[in-house]
PDB file of C-alpha atoms and ligand atoms in Angstrom:
ATOM      1  CA  MET T   1      46.051 -66.889  81.965  1.00 94.00           C
ATOM      2  CA  SER T   2      49.422 -65.596  80.699  1.00 97.00           C
ATOM      3  CA  VAL T   3      49.802 -61.856  81.142  1.00 98.00           C
ATOM      4  CA  ALA T   4      52.700 -59.703  79.863  1.00 98.00           C
ATOM      5  CA  VAL T   5      53.476 -56.043  80.289  1.00 98.00           C
ATOM      6  CA  TYR T   6      55.325 -54.176  77.547  1.00 98.00           C
ATOM      7  CA  PRO T   7      56.741 -50.982  79.060  1.00 97.00           C
ATOM      8  CA  GLY T   8      58.212 -48.056  77.167  1.00 96.00           C
ATOM      9  CA  SER T   9      57.993 -44.410  76.271  1.00 96.00           C
ATOM     10  CA  PHE T  10      56.265 -44.895  72.885  1.00 97.00           C
ATOM     11  CA  ASP T  11      56.972 -41.279  72.003  1.00 97.00           C
ATOM     12  CA  PRO T  12      55.526 -42.007  69.419  1.00 97.00           C
ATOM     13  CA  VAL T  13      54.677 -45.672  68.733  1.00 98.00           C
ATOM     14  CA  THR T  14      56.617 -46.891  65.658  1.00 97.00           C
ATOM     15  CA  LEU T  15      56.170 -49.864  63.337  1.00 97.00           C
ATOM     16  CA  GLY T  16      59.011 -51.478  65.323  1.00 96.00           C
ATOM     17  CA  HIS T  17      57.003 -51.251  68.547  1.00 97.00           C
ATOM     18  CA  TYR T  18      53.899 -52.488  66.756  1.00 97.00           C
ATOM     19  CA  ASP T  19      55.766 -55.522  65.461  1.00 96.00           C
ATOM     20  CA  ILE T  20      56.709 -56.472  69.034  1.00 97.00           C
ATOM     21  CA  ILE T  21      53.133 -55.853  70.271  1.00 98.00           C
ATOM     22  CA  GLU T  22      51.582 -57.975  67.535  1.00 97.00           C
ATOM     23  CA  ARG T  23      53.991 -60.864  68.069  1.00 97.00           C
ATOM     24  CA  THR T  24      53.562 -60.760  71.860  1.00 98.00           C
ATOM     25  CA  ALA T  25      49.780 -60.784  71.452  1.00 98.00           C
ATOM     26  CA  GLN T  26      50.117 -64.087  69.581  1.00 98.00           C
ATOM     27  CA  ILE T  27      52.111 -65.687  72.399  1.00 97.00           C
ATOM     28  CA  MET T  28      50.350 -64.318  75.499  1.00 98.00           C
ATOM     29  CA  ASP T  29      46.685 -64.312  76.533  1.00 98.00           C
ATOM     30  CA  ARG T  30      46.780 -60.683  77.598  1.00 98.00           C
ATOM     31  CA  VAL T  31      49.245 -57.883  76.795  1.00 98.00           C
ATOM     32  CA  ILE T  32      49.278 -54.653  78.760  1.00 98.00           C
ATOM     33  CA  ILE T  33      51.280 -51.862  77.189  1.00 98.00           C
ATOM     34  CA  GLY T  34      52.676 -49.601  79.909  1.00 98.00           C
ATOM     35  CA  VAL T  35      53.274 -46.025  78.840  1.00 98.00           C
ATOM     36  CA  LEU T  36      55.927 -44.555  81.045  1.00 96.00           C
ATOM     37  CA  ASN T  37      55.035 -41.180  82.443  1.00 90.00           C
ATOM     38  CA  ASN T  38      58.589 -39.899  82.770  1.00 83.00           C
ATOM     39  CA  GLN T  39      58.922 -36.131  82.470  1.00 78.00           C
ATOM     40  CA  ALA T  40      62.697 -36.400  82.897  1.00 82.00           C
ATOM     41  CA  LYS T  41      62.821 -37.763  79.347  1.00 81.00           C
ATOM     42  CA  HIS T  42      61.084 -34.612  78.030  1.00 89.00           C
ATOM     43  CA  PRO T  43      58.649 -36.473  75.788  1.00 94.00           C
ATOM     44  CA  LEU T  44      57.303 -34.775  72.681  1.00 95.00           C
ATOM     45  CA  PHE T  45      53.819 -36.169  73.326  1.00 96.00           C
ATOM     46  CA  SER T  46      51.820 -36.149  76.559  1.00 95.00           C
ATOM     47  CA  VAL T  47      50.920 -39.488  78.140  1.00 96.00           C
ATOM     48  CA  GLU T  48      47.336 -39.003  76.953  1.00 96.00           C
ATOM     49  CA  GLU T  49      48.479 -38.442  73.370  1.00 97.00           C
ATOM     50  CA  ARG T  50      50.772 -41.471  73.468  1.00 97.00           C
ATOM     51  CA  ILE T  51      47.967 -43.646  74.827  1.00 98.00           C
ATOM     52  CA  GLU T  52      45.581 -42.364  72.157  1.00 97.00           C
ATOM     53  CA  MET T  53      48.075 -43.237  69.418  1.00 98.00           C
ATOM     54  CA  LEU T  54      48.671 -46.721  70.859  1.00 98.00           C
ATOM     55  CA  GLU T  55      44.938 -47.323  71.199  1.00 98.00           C
ATOM     56  CA  SER T  56      44.367 -46.449  67.579  1.00 97.00           C
ATOM     57  CA  VAL T  57      47.083 -48.766  66.225  1.00 98.00           C
ATOM     58  CA  THR T  58      46.116 -51.707  68.469  1.00 98.00           C
ATOM     59  CA  ALA T  59      42.346 -51.406  68.019  1.00 97.00           C
ATOM     60  CA  ALA T  60      42.226 -54.662  66.040  1.00 97.00           C
ATOM     61  CA  LEU T  61      44.138 -56.649  68.686  1.00 98.00           C
ATOM     62  CA  PRO T  62      41.511 -57.742  71.238  1.00 98.00           C
ATOM     63  CA  ASN T  63      43.927 -59.010  73.909  1.00 98.00           C
ATOM     64  CA  VAL T  64      45.990 -55.807  74.009  1.00 98.00           C
ATOM     65  CA  GLU T  65      45.276 -52.906  76.355  1.00 98.00           C
ATOM     66  CA  ILE T  66      47.077 -49.708  77.283  1.00 98.00           C
ATOM     67  CA  GLN T  67      47.770 -48.178  80.684  1.00 98.00           C
ATOM     68  CA  TYR T  68      50.101 -45.487  81.885  1.00 96.00           C
ATOM     69  CA  PHE T  69      52.442 -45.872  84.808  1.00 96.00           C
ATOM     70  CA  ASP T  70      55.204 -44.146  86.699  1.00 93.00           C
ATOM     71  CA  GLY T  71      57.696 -45.722  89.025  1.00 92.00           C
ATOM     72  CA  LEU T  72      59.133 -49.201  88.718  1.00 94.00           C
ATOM     73  CA  THR T  73      58.217 -51.540  85.888  1.00 96.00           C
ATOM     74  CA  ILE T  74      58.201 -54.419  88.381  1.00 97.00           C
ATOM     75  CA  ASP T  75      55.522 -52.705  90.451  1.00 97.00           C
ATOM     76  CA  PHE T  76      53.504 -52.160  87.284  1.00 97.00           C
ATOM     77  CA  ALA T  77      53.905 -55.863  86.404  1.00 98.00           C
ATOM     78  CA  ARG T  78      52.948 -56.991  89.906  1.00 97.00           C
ATOM     79  CA  LYS T  79      49.904 -54.743  90.003  1.00 97.00           C
ATOM     80  CA  ASN T  80      48.644 -56.368  86.822  1.00 98.00           C
ATOM     81  CA  HIS T  81      49.564 -59.919  87.914  1.00 97.00           C
ATOM     82  CA  ALA T  82      51.947 -60.192  84.954  1.00 98.00           C
ATOM     83  CA  LYS T  83      54.674 -62.806  85.090  1.00 97.00           C
ATOM     84  CA  VAL T  84      56.436 -61.431  82.029  1.00 98.00           C
ATOM     85  CA  ILE T  85      57.979 -58.103  81.032  1.00 98.00           C
ATOM     86  CA  VAL T  86      58.483 -57.845  77.279  1.00 98.00           C
ATOM     87  CA  ARG T  87      61.318 -55.837  75.750  1.00 96.00           C
ATOM     88  CA  GLY T  88      62.476 -55.519  72.156  1.00 94.00           C
ATOM     89  CA  LEU T  89      66.120 -55.980  71.233  1.00 93.00           C
ATOM     90  CA  ARG T  90      67.364 -54.157  68.200  1.00 90.00           C
ATOM     91  CA  ALA T  91      71.132 -54.360  68.226  1.00 83.00           C
ATOM     92  CA  VAL T  92      74.050 -55.079  70.519  1.00 81.00           C
ATOM     93  CA  THR T  93      73.821 -51.496  71.671  1.00 81.00           C
ATOM     94  CA  ASP T  94      70.502 -52.334  73.381  1.00 86.00           C
ATOM     95  CA  PHE T  95      71.866 -55.517  74.892  1.00 90.00           C
ATOM     96  CA  GLU T  96      74.081 -54.338  77.729  1.00 91.00           C
ATOM     97  CA  TYR T  97      71.526 -51.958  79.194  1.00 92.00           C
ATOM     98  CA  GLU T  98      68.640 -54.400  78.790  1.00 94.00           C
ATOM     99  CA  LEU T  99      70.622 -57.237  80.394  1.00 95.00           C
ATOM    100  CA  GLN T 100      71.464 -55.067  83.395  1.00 95.00           C
ATOM    101  CA  LEU T 101      67.845 -53.961  83.718  1.00 94.00           C
ATOM    102  CA  ALA T 102      66.476 -57.510  83.452  1.00 96.00           C
ATOM    103  CA  GLN T 103      68.947 -58.876  85.975  1.00 96.00           C
ATOM    104  CA  THR T 104      68.276 -56.094  88.468  1.00 97.00           C
ATOM    105  CA  ASN T 105      64.534 -56.603  88.073  1.00 96.00           C
ATOM    106  CA  ARG T 106      64.908 -60.317  88.719  1.00 95.00           C
ATOM    107  CA  VAL T 107      66.695 -59.635  91.993  1.00 96.00           C
ATOM    108  CA  ILE T 108      63.900 -57.309  93.097  1.00 96.00           C
ATOM    109  CA  ALA T 109      61.074 -59.502  91.780  1.00 96.00           C
ATOM    110  CA  PRO T 110      62.155 -63.114  91.142  1.00 97.00           C
ATOM    111  CA  GLU T 111      58.617 -64.090  90.184  1.00 97.00           C
ATOM    112  CA  VAL T 112      58.657 -61.811  87.130  1.00 97.00           C
ATOM    113  CA  ASP T 113      60.765 -62.682  84.084  1.00 97.00           C
ATOM    114  CA  THR T 114      61.882 -60.527  81.177  1.00 97.00           C
ATOM    115  CA  MET T 115      61.206 -61.858  77.716  1.00 97.00           C
ATOM    116  CA  PHE T 116      63.175 -60.402  74.808  1.00 96.00           C
ATOM    117  CA  LEU T 117      61.899 -60.415  71.284  1.00 96.00           C
ATOM    118  CA  THR T 118      64.488 -59.653  68.640  1.00 93.00           C
ATOM    119  CA  THR T 119      63.316 -57.001  66.257  1.00 90.00           C
ATOM    120  CA  SER T 120      62.292 -57.858  62.726  1.00 91.00           C
ATOM    121  CA  LEU T 121      65.265 -57.017  60.508  1.00 90.00           C
ATOM    122  CA  ARG T 122      63.395 -54.348  58.599  1.00 90.00           C
ATOM    123  CA  TYR T 123      62.825 -52.357  61.805  1.00 92.00           C
ATOM    124  CA  SER T 124      66.172 -52.978  63.463  1.00 90.00           C
ATOM    125  CA  TYR T 125      67.371 -49.430  62.787  1.00 91.00           C
ATOM    126  CA  LEU T 126      64.151 -47.787  63.926  1.00 95.00           C
ATOM    127  CA  SER T 127      63.654 -45.707  67.080  1.00 95.00           C
ATOM    128  CA  SER T 128      61.183 -43.047  68.162  1.00 96.00           C
ATOM    129  CA  SER T 129      64.011 -40.542  68.529  1.00 95.00           C
ATOM    130  CA  ILE T 130      65.304 -40.988  64.979  1.00 95.00           C
ATOM    131  CA  VAL T 131      61.761 -40.568  63.649  1.00 96.00           C
ATOM    132  CA  LYS T 132      61.362 -37.336  65.655  1.00 96.00           C
ATOM    133  CA  GLU T 133      64.678 -36.036  64.395  1.00 95.00           C
ATOM    134  CA  ILE T 134      63.696 -36.649  60.762  1.00 95.00           C
ATOM    135  CA  ALA T 135      60.229 -35.141  61.273  1.00 95.00           C
ATOM    136  CA  SER T 136      61.620 -32.059  63.021  1.00 93.00           C
ATOM    137  CA  LEU T 137      63.793 -31.437  59.971  1.00 93.00           C
ATOM    138  CA  GLY T 138      60.825 -31.776  57.620  1.00 90.00           C
ATOM    139  CA  GLY T 139      61.754 -35.269  56.345  1.00 93.00           C
ATOM    140  CA  GLU T 140      59.478 -38.083  55.189  1.00 94.00           C
ATOM    141  CA  ILE T 141      58.483 -40.481  58.003  1.00 95.00           C
ATOM    142  CA  SER T 142      55.752 -42.567  56.413  1.00 94.00           C
ATOM    143  CA  ASP T 143      57.958 -45.685  56.149  1.00 94.00           C
ATOM    144  CA  PHE T 144      58.375 -45.818  59.918  1.00 96.00           C
ATOM    145  CA  LEU T 145      54.910 -45.189  61.382  1.00 97.00           C
ATOM    146  CA  HIS T 146      51.269 -46.099  60.799  1.00 96.00           C
ATOM    147  CA  PRO T 147      49.866 -43.479  58.403  1.00 96.00           C
ATOM    148  CA  HIS T 148      47.714 -41.644  60.978  1.00 94.00           C
ATOM    149  CA  ILE T 149      50.561 -41.670  63.516  1.00 97.00           C
ATOM    150  CA  ALA T 150      52.805 -40.067  60.894  1.00 97.00           C
ATOM    151  CA  GLU T 151      50.110 -37.417  60.406  1.00 95.00           C
ATOM    152  CA  TYR T 152      49.905 -36.872  64.168  1.00 94.00           C
ATOM    153  CA  VAL T 153      53.662 -36.331  64.373  1.00 96.00           C
ATOM    154  CA  MET T 154      53.763 -33.936  61.419  1.00 94.00           C
ATOM    155  CA  LYS T 155      50.875 -31.979  62.951  1.00 94.00           C
ATOM    156  CA  LYS T 156      52.736 -31.727  66.244  1.00 94.00           C
ATOM    157  CA  TYR T 157      55.837 -30.297  64.564  1.00 93.00           C
ATOM    158  CA  ALA T 158      53.713 -27.885  62.542  1.00 91.00           C
ATOM    159  CA  GLU T 159      52.200 -26.625  65.835  1.00 90.00           C
ATOM    160  CA  ILE T 160      55.630 -26.292  67.438  1.00 88.00           C
ATOM    161  CA  LYS T 161      56.871 -24.357  64.399  1.00 84.00           C
ATOM    162  CA  MET T 162      53.869 -22.017  64.575  1.00 85.00           C
ATOM    163  CA  GLU T 163      54.400 -21.424  68.291  1.00 84.00           C
ATOM    164  CA  SER T 164      58.068 -20.599  67.881  1.00 79.00           C
ATOM    165  CA  LYS T 165      57.216 -18.275  64.964  1.00 74.00           C
ATOM    166  CA  GLU T 166      54.659 -16.475  67.143  1.00 77.00           C
ATOM    167  CA  ASP T 167      57.278 -16.160  69.895  1.00 76.00           C
ATOM    168  CA  ASP T 168      59.781 -14.715  67.385  1.00 75.00           C
ATOM    169  CA  ASP T 169      57.177 -12.219  66.135  1.00 74.00           C
ATOM    170  CA  GLU T 170      56.488 -10.916  69.650  1.00 70.00           C
TER     171      GLU T 170
HETATM  172  P1  ADP N 201      62.270 -46.913  76.447  1.00 56.15           P
HETATM  173  O1  ADP N 201      62.335 -45.480  76.880  1.00 56.15           O
HETATM  174  O2  ADP N 201      61.832 -47.859  77.535  1.00 56.15           O
HETATM  175  O3  ADP N 201      63.473 -47.412  75.700  1.00 56.15           O
HETATM  176  P2  ADP N 201      60.939 -47.044  73.921  1.00 56.15           P
HETATM  177  O4  ADP N 201      59.572 -46.590  73.587  1.00 56.15           O
HETATM  178  O5  ADP N 201      62.056 -46.412  73.187  1.00 56.15           O
HETATM  179  O6  ADP N 201      61.041 -46.895  75.480  1.00 56.15           O
HETATM  180  O7  ADP N 201      61.043 -48.623  73.681  1.00 56.15           O
HETATM  181  C1  ADP N 201      60.208 -49.524  74.334  1.00 56.15           C
HETATM  182  C2  ADP N 201      60.647 -50.947  73.992  1.00 56.15           C
HETATM  183  O8  ADP N 201      60.490 -51.179  72.600  1.00 56.15           O
HETATM  184  C3  ADP N 201      62.106 -51.253  74.299  1.00 56.15           C
HETATM  185  O9  ADP N 201      62.218 -52.588  74.725  1.00 56.15           O
HETATM  186  C4  ADP N 201      62.785 -51.091  72.969  1.00 56.15           C
HETATM  187  O10 ADP N 201      63.968 -51.863  72.873  1.00 56.15           O
HETATM  188  C5  ADP N 201      61.704 -51.610  72.050  1.00 56.15           C
HETATM  189  N1  ADP N 201      61.835 -51.068  70.696  1.00 56.15           N
HETATM  190  C6  ADP N 201      61.953 -49.782  70.325  1.00 56.15           C
HETATM  191  N2  ADP N 201      62.068 -49.667  68.985  1.00 56.15           N
HETATM  192  C7  ADP N 201      62.035 -50.941  68.490  1.00 56.15           C
HETATM  193  C8  ADP N 201      62.147 -51.514  67.174  1.00 56.15           C
HETATM  194  N3  ADP N 201      62.353 -50.763  66.102  1.00 56.15           N
HETATM  195  N4  ADP N 201      62.066 -52.859  67.067  1.00 56.15           N
HETATM  196  C9  ADP N 201      61.895 -53.615  68.170  1.00 56.15           C
HETATM  197  N5  ADP N 201      61.824 -53.149  69.426  1.00 56.15           N
HETATM  198  C10 ADP N 201      61.877 -51.833  69.589  1.00 56.15           C
END
């Protein structure tokens, strides 16, 4: 059985991520999305929230599951008996870092390979951080996310706004 892990922050999952997930699910028997629990990145959403969002958008893909992990991606791959790590490549700016990461991982774990899927052109500009920036400034994000994920993000910023207003009022 071919098993792949697709690691990332998914803070939040975008249509660009989903495109990679859907295409990987057609190639591999089993796809395990690994949500990185990395507080150093100061994620907007908790791991639980990110998993919940991923579960909702992948509900119709029977060979896709979600787990969280911390530590090395290779260890996560090994634990799940995955021979493949999937990464998405958007532009040359991704390339250098991804190449370095893949080559380092292959030295540490020669039995695991990294598979790159090039992004669909219509999502090549898309990142979670740009979506968060637009949403934080009150912009429209429905072209970039599944509708209920967009709602989730807008709700989060509304909560943050309320909290900072309450702090100001104190
Ligand atoms: P990370 O913190 O590991 O970069 P991300 O959630 O930003 O986590 O991305 C996870 C993976 O998804 C990475 O391989 C990234 O290149 C890929 N990715 C992110 N956005 C897109 C997109 N719009 N199209 C294709 N791949 C993407």
